[in-house]
PDB file of C-alpha atoms and ligand atoms in Angstrom:
ATOM      1  CA  MET A   1      44.359  74.925   8.662  1.00 87.00           C
ATOM      2  CA  LEU A   2      41.563  73.041   6.956  1.00 94.00           C
ATOM      3  CA  PRO A   3      37.988  74.377   7.005  1.00 95.00           C
ATOM      4  CA  PHE A   4      36.881  70.895   8.126  1.00 97.00           C
ATOM      5  CA  LYS A   5      38.128  67.976  10.199  1.00 98.00           C
ATOM      6  CA  LEU A   6      39.854  64.795   9.082  1.00 98.00           C
ATOM      7  CA  VAL A   7      39.189  61.678  11.138  1.00 98.00           C
ATOM      8  CA  TYR A   8      41.949  59.101  11.417  1.00 98.00           C
ATOM      9  CA  HIS A   9      43.232  56.374  13.723  1.00 98.00           C
ATOM     10  CA  GLN A  10      46.403  54.327  13.324  1.00 97.00           C
ATOM     11  CA  GLY A  11      44.275  51.246  14.009  1.00 97.00           C
ATOM     12  CA  TYR A  12      42.801  51.702  10.503  1.00 98.00           C
ATOM     13  CA  ASP A  13      45.909  49.914   9.268  1.00 95.00           C
ATOM     14  CA  LEU A  14      44.868  46.251   9.432  1.00 94.00           C
ATOM     15  CA  ARG A  15      48.513  45.134   8.934  1.00 92.00           C
ATOM     16  CA  LEU A  16      47.622  42.505   6.373  1.00 92.00           C
ATOM     17  CA  GLY A  17      51.180  42.064   5.106  1.00 88.00           C
ATOM     18  CA  GLU A  18      51.451  41.140   1.428  1.00 89.00           C
ATOM     19  CA  HIS A  19      47.800  41.717   0.536  1.00 93.00           C
ATOM     20  CA  VAL A  20      46.188  43.520  -2.391  1.00 94.00           C
ATOM     21  CA  PHE A  21      44.279  45.626   0.177  1.00 94.00           C
ATOM     22  CA  GLN A  22      47.155  47.827   1.290  1.00 93.00           C
ATOM     23  CA  SER A  23      45.606  49.262   4.402  1.00 95.00           C
ATOM     24  CA  GLN A  24      48.810  51.111   5.179  1.00 95.00           C
ATOM     25  CA  LYS A  25      47.437  53.605   2.643  1.00 97.00           C
ATOM     26  CA  PHE A  26      45.382  55.301   5.376  1.00 97.00           C
ATOM     27  CA  GLY A  27      48.449  56.231   7.429  1.00 97.00           C
ATOM     28  CA  MET A  28      50.313  57.194   4.251  1.00 97.00           C
ATOM     29  CA  VAL A  29      47.520  59.627   3.319  1.00 98.00           C
ATOM     30  CA  ARG A  30      47.596  61.115   6.803  1.00 98.00           C
ATOM     31  CA  ASN A  31      51.368  61.573   6.612  1.00 98.00           C
ATOM     32  CA  LEU A  32      51.209  63.065   3.123  1.00 98.00           C
ATOM     33  CA  VAL A  33      48.540  65.674   3.912  1.00 97.00           C
ATOM     34  CA  LEU A  34      50.665  66.789   6.872  1.00 98.00           C
ATOM     35  CA  ALA A  35      53.975  66.712   4.956  1.00 97.00           C
ATOM     36  CA  GLU A  36      52.461  68.724   2.086  1.00 97.00           C
ATOM     37  CA  HIS A  37      50.915  71.206   4.552  1.00 96.00           C
ATOM     38  CA  ILE A  38      47.451  70.471   3.228  1.00 96.00           C
ATOM     39  CA  ALA A  39      46.392  69.915   6.842  1.00 97.00           C
ATOM     40  CA  GLU A  40      47.805  70.571  10.321  1.00 97.00           C
ATOM     41  CA  PRO A  41      47.887  68.037  13.161  1.00 97.00           C
ATOM     42  CA  SER A  42      45.057  69.959  14.870  1.00 97.00           C
ATOM     43  CA  ASP A  43      42.813  69.277  11.860  1.00 98.00           C
ATOM     44  CA  ILE A  44      42.917  65.537  12.587  1.00 98.00           C
ATOM     45  CA  LEU A  45      40.589  63.929  15.129  1.00 98.00           C
ATOM     46  CA  ALA A  46      40.935  60.394  16.500  1.00 98.00           C
ATOM     47  CA  PRO A  47      37.717  58.363  16.773  1.00 98.00           C
ATOM     48  CA  GLU A  48      36.577  55.956  19.435  1.00 98.00           C
ATOM     49  CA  PRO A  49      35.549  52.532  18.153  1.00 98.00           C
ATOM     50  CA  ALA A  50      31.823  52.276  17.402  1.00 98.00           C
ATOM     51  CA  THR A  51      29.817  50.701  20.213  1.00 98.00           C
ATOM     52  CA  ASP A  52      28.282  47.276  19.637  1.00 98.00           C
ATOM     53  CA  GLU A  53      24.918  48.977  20.074  1.00 98.00           C
ATOM     54  CA  ASP A  54      25.682  51.163  17.047  1.00 98.00           C
ATOM     55  CA  VAL A  55      26.953  48.231  14.980  1.00 98.00           C
ATOM     56  CA  LEU A  56      23.744  46.341  15.808  1.00 98.00           C
ATOM     57  CA  ARG A  57      21.663  49.113  14.233  1.00 98.00           C
ATOM     58  CA  VAL A  58      22.807  47.618  10.893  1.00 98.00           C
ATOM     59  CA  HIS A  59      24.138  44.118  11.561  1.00 98.00           C
ATOM     60  CA  THR A  60      22.569  41.004  13.018  1.00 98.00           C
ATOM     61  CA  ARG A  61      23.427  39.924  16.546  1.00 98.00           C
ATOM     62  CA  GLU A  62      24.613  36.611  15.114  1.00 98.00           C
ATOM     63  CA  TRP A  63      27.143  38.263  12.761  1.00 98.00           C
ATOM     64  CA  VAL A  64      28.454  40.622  15.450  1.00 98.00           C
ATOM     65  CA  ASP A  65      28.860  37.737  17.903  1.00 98.00           C
ATOM     66  CA  LYS A  66      30.762  35.694  15.320  1.00 98.00           C
ATOM     67  CA  LEU A  67      33.154  38.573  14.694  1.00 98.00           C
ATOM     68  CA  LYS A  68      33.671  39.323  18.352  1.00 97.00           C
ATOM     69  CA  HIS A  69      34.118  35.719  19.453  1.00 97.00           C
ATOM     70  CA  ASP A  70      36.032  34.342  16.466  1.00 97.00           C
ATOM     71  CA  THR A  71      33.373  31.785  15.546  1.00 97.00           C
ATOM     72  CA  LEU A  72      33.174  32.380  11.798  1.00 97.00           C
ATOM     73  CA  SER A  73      32.727  29.329   9.590  1.00 97.00           C
ATOM     74  CA  ALA A  74      35.390  28.499   7.011  1.00 97.00           C
ATOM     75  CA  SER A  75      33.197  29.815   4.188  1.00 97.00           C
ATOM     76  CA  GLU A  76      32.458  33.063   6.076  1.00 97.00           C
ATOM     77  CA  ARG A  77      36.203  33.534   6.544  1.00 96.00           C
ATOM     78  CA  MET A  78      36.904  32.920   2.853  1.00 96.00           C
ATOM     79  CA  ARG A  79      34.243  35.351   1.755  1.00 97.00           C
ATOM     80  CA  LEU A  80      35.907  38.176   3.702  1.00 97.00           C
ATOM     81  CA  GLU A  81      39.116  37.692   1.700  1.00 97.00           C
ATOM     82  CA  ILE A  82      41.139  39.112   4.586  1.00 96.00           C
ATOM     83  CA  PRO A  83      42.566  37.194   7.523  1.00 95.00           C
ATOM     84  CA  TYR A  84      40.664  37.271  10.801  1.00 96.00           C
ATOM     85  CA  SER A  85      42.251  38.659  13.950  1.00 95.00           C
ATOM     86  CA  GLU A  86      41.098  40.651  16.955  1.00 96.00           C
ATOM     87  CA  ALA A  87      43.133  43.618  15.694  1.00 96.00           C
ATOM     88  CA  VAL A  88      41.379  43.468  12.322  1.00 97.00           C
ATOM     89  CA  VAL A  89      37.963  43.410  14.020  1.00 98.00           C
ATOM     90  CA  ARG A  90      39.013  46.388  16.120  1.00 98.00           C
ATOM     91  CA  GLY A  91      40.121  48.182  12.933  1.00 98.00           C
ATOM     92  CA  PHE A  92      36.609  47.847  11.503  1.00 98.00           C
ATOM     93  CA  TRP A  93      34.981  49.050  14.737  1.00 98.00           C
ATOM     94  CA  LEU A  94      37.346  52.047  14.669  1.00 98.00           C
ATOM     95  CA  ALA A  95      36.471  52.784  11.030  1.00 98.00           C
ATOM     96  CA  ALA A  96      32.772  52.742  11.940  1.00 98.00           C
ATOM     97  CA  GLY A  97      33.414  55.044  14.901  1.00 98.00           C
ATOM     98  CA  GLY A  98      35.398  57.256  12.517  1.00 98.00           C
ATOM     99  CA  SER A  99      32.517  57.453  10.079  1.00 98.00           C
ATOM    100  CA  ILE A 100      30.115  58.392  12.886  1.00 98.00           C
ATOM    101  CA  LEU A 101      32.510  61.147  13.993  1.00 98.00           C
ATOM    102  CA  ALA A 102      33.080  62.407  10.429  1.00 98.00           C
ATOM    103  CA  ALA A 103      29.317  62.490   9.808  1.00 98.00           C
ATOM    104  CA  ARG A 104      28.819  64.542  12.970  1.00 98.00           C
ATOM    105  CA  CYS A 105      31.587  66.902  11.832  1.00 98.00           C
ATOM    106  CA  ALA A 106      29.830  67.239   8.475  1.00 98.00           C
ATOM    107  CA  LEU A 107      26.591  68.236  10.176  1.00 97.00           C
ATOM    108  CA  LYS A 108      28.437  70.865  12.198  1.00 97.00           C
ATOM    109  CA  ASP A 109      30.980  72.172   9.661  1.00 96.00           C
ATOM    110  CA  GLY A 110      29.307  71.336   6.342  1.00 96.00           C
ATOM    111  CA  PHE A 111      31.982  68.781   5.569  1.00 97.00           C
ATOM    112  CA  GLY A 112      33.584  65.823   7.347  1.00 98.00           C
ATOM    113  CA  PHE A 113      36.205  63.382   6.194  1.00 98.00           C
ATOM    114  CA  ASN A 114      37.075  59.906   7.410  1.00 98.00           C
ATOM    115  CA  ILE A 115      40.559  58.949   6.160  1.00 98.00           C
ATOM    116  CA  GLY A 116      39.352  55.352   6.138  1.00 97.00           C
ATOM    117  CA  GLY A 117      36.108  53.397   5.925  1.00 98.00           C
ATOM    118  CA  GLY A 118      33.798  52.962   2.953  1.00 98.00           C
ATOM    119  CA  PHE A 119      33.307  49.236   3.616  1.00 98.00           C
ATOM    120  CA  HIS A 120      30.349  48.990   1.260  1.00 98.00           C
ATOM    121  CA  HIS A 121      30.402  45.211   0.663  1.00 98.00           C
ATOM    122  CA  ALA A 122      29.305  44.309   4.218  1.00 98.00           C
ATOM    123  CA  PHE A 123      25.739  42.989   4.588  1.00 98.00           C
ATOM    124  CA  PRO A 124      23.664  42.831   7.793  1.00 98.00           C
ATOM    125  CA  GLY A 125      24.437  39.137   8.315  1.00 98.00           C
ATOM    126  CA  HIS A 126      27.748  38.558   6.552  1.00 98.00           C
ATOM    127  CA  GLY A 127      30.881  40.280   5.330  1.00 98.00           C
ATOM    128  CA  GLU A 128      32.691  40.003   2.007  1.00 98.00           C
ATOM    129  CA  GLY A 129      35.227  41.683  -0.271  1.00 97.00           C
ATOM    130  CA  PHE A 130      37.513  43.014   2.541  1.00 97.00           C
ATOM    131  CA  CYS A 131      34.500  44.389   4.469  1.00 98.00           C
ATOM    132  CA  MET A 132      33.462  43.043   7.898  1.00 98.00           C
ATOM    133  CA  ILE A 133      30.939  45.728   8.878  1.00 98.00           C
ATOM    134  CA  HIS A 134      29.392  48.646   6.966  1.00 98.00           C
ATOM    135  CA  ASP A 135      30.777  51.806   8.605  1.00 98.00           C
ATOM    136  CA  VAL A 136      28.765  54.190   6.416  1.00 98.00           C
ATOM    137  CA  ALA A 137      25.428  52.503   7.147  1.00 98.00           C
ATOM    138  CA  ILE A 138      26.296  52.418  10.852  1.00 98.00           C
ATOM    139  CA  ALA A 139      27.015  56.171  10.814  1.00 98.00           C
ATOM    140  CA  ILE A 140      23.739  56.891   9.006  1.00 98.00           C
ATOM    141  CA  ARG A 141      21.694  54.794  11.436  1.00 98.00           C
ATOM    142  CA  ARG A 142      23.404  56.385  14.429  1.00 98.00           C
ATOM    143  CA  LEU A 143      22.727  59.948  13.265  1.00 98.00           C
ATOM    144  CA  GLN A 144      19.161  59.055  12.343  1.00 98.00           C
ATOM    145  CA  SER A 145      18.578  57.543  15.771  1.00 98.00           C
ATOM    146  CA  ASP A 146      20.021  60.712  17.354  1.00 98.00           C
ATOM    147  CA  GLY A 147      17.360  62.644  15.432  1.00 98.00           C
ATOM    148  CA  ALA A 148      20.146  64.600  13.732  1.00 97.00           C
ATOM    149  CA  LEU A 149      19.295  63.467  10.233  1.00 97.00           C
ATOM    150  CA  ARG A 150      16.642  61.682   8.212  1.00 98.00           C
ATOM    151  CA  LYS A 151      17.059  61.801   4.440  1.00 98.00           C
ATOM    152  CA  VAL A 152      20.435  60.704   3.135  1.00 98.00           C
ATOM    153  CA  LEU A 153      21.977  60.344  -0.309  1.00 98.00           C
ATOM    154  CA  ILE A 154      24.824  57.858  -0.711  1.00 98.00           C
ATOM    155  CA  VAL A 155      27.043  58.468  -3.740  1.00 98.00           C
ATOM    156  CA  ASP A 156      29.377  55.537  -4.320  1.00 98.00           C
ATOM    157  CA  THR A 157      32.056  55.905  -6.996  1.00 98.00           C
ATOM    158  CA  ASP A 158      34.169  52.897  -6.047  1.00 98.00           C
ATOM    159  CA  VAL A 159      34.775  50.745  -9.145  1.00 98.00           C
ATOM    160  CA  HIS A 160      32.871  47.881  -7.461  1.00 98.00           C
ATOM    161  CA  GLN A 161      29.136  48.134  -6.969  1.00 98.00           C
ATOM    162  CA  GLY A 162      27.975  48.929  -3.420  1.00 98.00           C
ATOM    163  CA  ASN A 163      26.122  45.661  -2.908  1.00 98.00           C
ATOM    164  CA  GLY A 164      26.008  45.830   0.894  1.00 98.00           C
ATOM    165  CA  THR A 165      24.711  49.402   0.760  1.00 98.00           C
ATOM    166  CA  ALA A 166      22.026  48.441  -1.757  1.00 98.00           C
ATOM    167  CA  ALA A 167      20.899  45.495   0.359  1.00 98.00           C
ATOM    168  CA  ILE A 168      20.856  47.383   3.674  1.00 98.00           C
ATOM    169  CA  PHE A 169      18.808  50.309   2.339  1.00 98.00           C
ATOM    170  CA  ALA A 170      16.718  48.446  -0.259  1.00 98.00           C
ATOM    171  CA  ASP A 171      13.383  49.156   1.411  1.00 96.00           C
ATOM    172  CA  ASP A 172      14.269  52.447   3.079  1.00 98.00           C
ATOM    173  CA  PRO A 173      12.651  55.489   1.432  1.00 98.00           C
ATOM    174  CA  ASP A 174      14.825  57.821   3.553  1.00 98.00           C
ATOM    175  CA  VAL A 175      18.117  56.639   2.047  1.00 98.00           C
ATOM    176  CA  PHE A 176      18.726  57.019  -1.691  1.00 98.00           C
ATOM    177  CA  THR A 177      21.639  54.960  -3.001  1.00 98.00           C
ATOM    178  CA  VAL A 178      23.645  55.765  -6.129  1.00 98.00           C
ATOM    179  CA  SER A 179      26.455  53.530  -7.388  1.00 98.00           C
ATOM    180  CA  LEU A 180      28.680  54.155 -10.422  1.00 98.00           C
ATOM    181  CA  HIS A 181      30.718  51.053 -11.096  1.00 98.00           C
ATOM    182  CA  GLN A 182      32.206  48.746 -13.670  1.00 98.00           C
ATOM    183  CA  GLU A 183      29.482  46.335 -14.743  1.00 98.00           C
ATOM    184  CA  ASN A 184      31.823  43.472 -15.594  1.00 98.00           C
ATOM    185  CA  ASN A 185      33.425  43.141 -12.158  1.00 98.00           C
ATOM    186  CA  TYR A 186      32.796  41.930  -8.601  1.00 98.00           C
ATOM    187  CA  PRO A 187      30.222  41.769  -6.998  1.00 98.00           C
ATOM    188  CA  GLU A 188      27.949  39.325  -8.759  1.00 96.00           C
ATOM    189  CA  PRO A 189      24.996  39.478  -8.359  1.00 97.00           C
ATOM    190  CA  LYS A 190      24.513  43.219  -7.826  1.00 98.00           C
ATOM    191  CA  PRO A 191      21.440  43.898  -5.700  1.00 98.00           C
ATOM    192  CA  PRO A 192      19.801  47.028  -7.139  1.00 98.00           C
ATOM    193  CA  SER A 193      20.678  50.462  -5.769  1.00 98.00           C
ATOM    194  CA  ASP A 194      18.098  53.222  -6.225  1.00 98.00           C
ATOM    195  CA  LEU A 195      20.286  54.316  -9.137  1.00 98.00           C
ATOM    196  CA  ASP A 196      22.956  52.090 -10.647  1.00 98.00           C
ATOM    197  CA  VAL A 197      25.217  53.278 -13.451  1.00 98.00           C
ATOM    198  CA  ASN A 198      26.817  50.230 -15.046  1.00 98.00           C
ATOM    199  CA  LEU A 199      29.996  51.284 -16.799  1.00 98.00           C
ATOM    200  CA  ALA A 200      31.645  49.448 -19.676  1.00 98.00           C
ATOM    201  CA  ASP A 201      35.187  48.136 -19.350  1.00 98.00           C
ATOM    202  CA  GLY A 202      37.734  50.831 -20.122  1.00 98.00           C
ATOM    203  CA  THR A 203      35.435  53.819 -19.504  1.00 98.00           C
ATOM    204  CA  GLY A 204      37.624  56.933 -19.390  1.00 98.00           C
ATOM    205  CA  ASP A 205      37.543  60.373 -17.741  1.00 98.00           C
ATOM    206  CA  GLU A 206      35.281  62.249 -20.104  1.00 98.00           C
ATOM    207  CA  GLU A 207      32.498  59.702 -20.354  1.00 98.00           C
ATOM    208  CA  TYR A 208      32.697  58.915 -16.636  1.00 98.00           C
ATOM    209  CA  LEU A 209      32.365  62.548 -15.589  1.00 98.00           C
ATOM    210  CA  GLU A 210      29.433  63.061 -17.930  1.00 98.00           C
ATOM    211  CA  LEU A 211      27.621  60.007 -16.535  1.00 98.00           C
ATOM    212  CA  LEU A 212      28.361  61.046 -12.944  1.00 98.00           C
ATOM    213  CA  ASP A 213      26.993  64.520 -13.612  1.00 98.00           C
ATOM    214  CA  LYS A 214      23.813  63.009 -15.078  1.00 98.00           C
ATOM    215  CA  ALA A 215      23.440  60.533 -12.204  1.00 98.00           C
ATOM    216  CA  LEU A 216      23.732  63.302  -9.613  1.00 98.00           C
ATOM    217  CA  ALA A 217      21.159  65.392 -11.479  1.00 98.00           C
ATOM    218  CA  GLU A 218      18.782  62.445 -11.601  1.00 98.00           C
ATOM    219  CA  ALA A 219      19.294  61.678  -7.915  1.00 98.00           C
ATOM    220  CA  PHE A 220      18.412  65.274  -7.016  1.00 98.00           C
ATOM    221  CA  ARG A 221      15.343  65.161  -9.265  1.00 98.00           C
ATOM    222  CA  ARG A 222      14.088  62.105  -7.410  1.00 98.00           C
ATOM    223  CA  PHE A 223      15.244  62.858  -3.867  1.00 98.00           C
ATOM    224  CA  ALA A 224      15.982  65.783  -1.532  1.00 98.00           C
ATOM    225  CA  PRO A 225      18.745  64.727   0.884  1.00 98.00           C
ATOM    226  CA  GLU A 226      19.813  66.467   4.057  1.00 98.00           C
ATOM    227  CA  MET A 227      23.302  65.064   3.741  1.00 98.00           C
ATOM    228  CA  ILE A 228      25.512  63.236   1.230  1.00 98.00           C
ATOM    229  CA  PHE A 229      27.673  60.276   2.199  1.00 98.00           C
ATOM    230  CA  TYR A 230      30.342  60.041  -0.479  1.00 98.00           C
ATOM    231  CA  ILE A 231      32.218  56.739  -0.932  1.00 98.00           C
ATOM    232  CA  GLY A 232      35.145  57.861  -3.082  1.00 98.00           C
ATOM    233  CA  GLY A 233      37.022  54.726  -4.088  1.00 98.00           C
ATOM    234  CA  ALA A 234      40.410  55.175  -5.751  1.00 98.00           C
ATOM    235  CA  ASP A 235      39.959  52.009  -7.817  1.00 98.00           C
ATOM    236  CA  PRO A 236      38.385  53.431 -11.016  1.00 98.00           C
ATOM    237  CA  TYR A 237      42.034  54.358 -11.734  1.00 98.00           C
ATOM    238  CA  ARG A 238      43.424  52.967 -14.997  1.00 98.00           C
ATOM    239  CA  GLU A 239      46.265  51.172 -13.204  1.00 97.00           C
ATOM    240  CA  ASP A 240      44.169  49.555 -10.515  1.00 97.00           C
ATOM    241  CA  GLN A 241      44.727  45.817 -10.052  1.00 97.00           C
ATOM    242  CA  LEU A 242      41.077  45.071  -9.208  1.00 97.00           C
ATOM    243  CA  GLY A 243      39.452  47.546 -11.568  1.00 97.00           C
ATOM    244  CA  GLY A 244      38.903  47.713 -15.303  1.00 98.00           C
ATOM    245  CA  LEU A 245      38.082  51.381 -15.888  1.00 98.00           C
ATOM    246  CA  SER A 246      40.525  53.889 -17.370  1.00 98.00           C
ATOM    247  CA  LEU A 247      40.311  57.028 -15.257  1.00 98.00           C
ATOM    248  CA  THR A 248      43.450  59.109 -14.795  1.00 98.00           C
ATOM    249  CA  ILE A 249      44.604  60.625 -11.517  1.00 98.00           C
ATOM    250  CA  GLU A 250      43.445  64.030 -12.817  1.00 98.00           C
ATOM    251  CA  GLY A 251      40.083  62.575 -13.887  1.00 98.00           C
ATOM    252  CA  LEU A 252      39.547  61.161 -10.404  1.00 98.00           C
ATOM    253  CA  LYS A 253      40.224  64.572  -8.860  1.00 98.00           C
ATOM    254  CA  HIS A 254      37.647  66.102 -11.222  1.00 98.00           C
ATOM    255  CA  ARG A 255      35.220  63.401 -10.085  1.00 98.00           C
ATOM    256  CA  ASP A 256      35.644  64.456  -6.446  1.00 98.00           C
ATOM    257  CA  GLU A 257      35.351  68.145  -7.336  1.00 98.00           C
ATOM    258  CA  LEU A 258      32.149  67.465  -9.252  1.00 98.00           C
ATOM    259  CA  VAL A 259      30.499  65.742  -6.279  1.00 98.00           C
ATOM    260  CA  PHE A 260      31.655  68.456  -3.873  1.00 98.00           C
ATOM    261  CA  ARG A 261      30.601  71.338  -6.152  1.00 98.00           C
ATOM    262  CA  VAL A 262      27.116  69.909  -6.628  1.00 98.00           C
ATOM    263  CA  ALA A 263      26.760  69.519  -2.850  1.00 98.00           C
ATOM    264  CA  ARG A 264      28.131  72.983  -2.158  1.00 97.00           C
ATOM    265  CA  ALA A 265      25.804  74.598  -4.714  1.00 97.00           C
ATOM    266  CA  ARG A 266      22.857  73.022  -2.899  1.00 97.00           C
ATOM    267  CA  ASN A 267      24.258  73.710   0.558  1.00 97.00           C
ATOM    268  CA  ILE A 268      24.164  70.048   1.520  1.00 98.00           C
ATOM    269  CA  PRO A 269      26.748  68.736   3.997  1.00 98.00           C
ATOM    270  CA  VAL A 270      29.072  65.988   2.781  1.00 98.00           C
ATOM    271  CA  MET A 271      30.780  63.183   4.617  1.00 98.00           C
ATOM    272  CA  VAL A 272      33.563  61.284   2.798  1.00 98.00           C
ATOM    273  CA  THR A 273      35.055  57.811   3.120  1.00 98.00           C
ATOM    274  CA  PHE A 274      37.815  56.243   1.027  1.00 96.00           C
ATOM    275  CA  ALA A 275      36.789  52.648   0.168  1.00 97.00           C
ATOM    276  CA  GLY A 276      38.945  50.754  -2.381  1.00 97.00           C
ATOM    277  CA  GLY A 277      42.176  51.529  -4.178  1.00 97.00           C
ATOM    278  CA  TYR A 278      44.579  48.838  -5.372  1.00 97.00           C
ATOM    279  CA  ALA A 279      46.971  50.545  -7.740  1.00 97.00           C
ATOM    280  CA  GLN A 280      50.111  48.651  -8.657  1.00 95.00           C
ATOM    281  CA  ARG A 281      52.027  51.454  -6.960  1.00 96.00           C
ATOM    282  CA  VAL A 282      50.485  52.171  -3.543  1.00 96.00           C
ATOM    283  CA  GLU A 283      51.795  55.731  -3.946  1.00 97.00           C
ATOM    284  CA  ASP A 284      49.260  56.265  -6.747  1.00 98.00           C
ATOM    285  CA  THR A 285      46.402  55.149  -4.506  1.00 98.00           C
ATOM    286  CA  VAL A 286      47.673  57.518  -1.814  1.00 98.00           C
ATOM    287  CA  THR A 287      47.897  60.405  -4.306  1.00 98.00           C
ATOM    288  CA  ILE A 288      44.323  59.781  -5.480  1.00 98.00           C
ATOM    289  CA  HIS A 289      42.970  59.735  -1.908  1.00 98.00           C
ATOM    290  CA  CYS A 290      45.064  62.767  -0.977  1.00 98.00           C
ATOM    291  CA  ASN A 291      43.607  64.600  -3.983  1.00 98.00           C
ATOM    292  CA  THR A 292      40.141  63.994  -2.529  1.00 98.00           C
ATOM    293  CA  VAL A 293      41.249  65.996   0.529  1.00 98.00           C
ATOM    294  CA  ILE A 294      42.677  68.720  -1.732  1.00 98.00           C
ATOM    295  CA  ALA A 295      39.480  68.831  -3.819  1.00 98.00           C
ATOM    296  CA  ALA A 296      37.422  69.220  -0.652  1.00 97.00           C
ATOM    297  CA  LYS A 297      39.708  71.982   0.590  1.00 97.00           C
ATOM    298  CA  GLU A 298      39.365  73.841  -2.719  1.00 96.00           C
ATOM    299  CA  VAL A 299      35.595  73.542  -2.880  1.00 96.00           C
ATOM    300  CA  PHE A 300      34.758  74.057   0.823  1.00 90.00           C
ATOM    301  CA  SER A 301      37.223  76.859   1.643  1.00 85.00           C
TER     302      SER A 301
HETATM  303 ZN1   ZN B 401      36.344  48.708  -4.853  1.00 81.58          ZN
END
């Protein structure tokens, strides 16, 4: 049994067919953690979709209406880079509900894990880069409005900068945003996070881990969070199709351990989402995400 809950719903799979975003990875991670006896079925909770009220804490009424009523313009559709369907919209609402549930679990158990989500390219009034709505921001706003939480640190290690996150929380002194990403990659422009670490093409394990360690130390010098929302993309991997960094599978596990150890040492709860991961072999992406669960189990047991 895990010392924390995993949150998962089969609706996370957007069934995009032959698409670089292989959303079947979520179900594959779930199956692998069960098959490898890393988790038991009772460790896994199924979320309800987020309510529209919760989504509207972050997104404009206009954007939510367009998504719910299929009235996106051609350019809005293109910018998403995934096909529109009601099932896809429902998948994003489920991911947001999953992030709310995982954040609540983190408050209760010290750690919570959404086997999905991390849609950090969604802005209040538009979506882009495979992201319709920003599940992590929605979870933060929901817990803040419940009075459960105020000061939040977001640590984003996806290879792509968290532009939606940076935009949503730009003027919010209660949310400190950190993004470690490849500089020479989507998105362009990159609205400033509170702390951006722009990495050179080909950055490898050792340098990455050193810069992450420094960034976390700086974040804690400048800010005292009550909870960490960790967006642990699998796409800094050296064989990622949409990334240009050179981390190994082992290096990525060390990355996760580093974030979790720092949080544990300070007794700060952590909530995790997966975000990107586009390895040539989907099995590699699944291994990297599964290792995030293993790292959490090792650090939080
Ligand atoms: Zn990414």
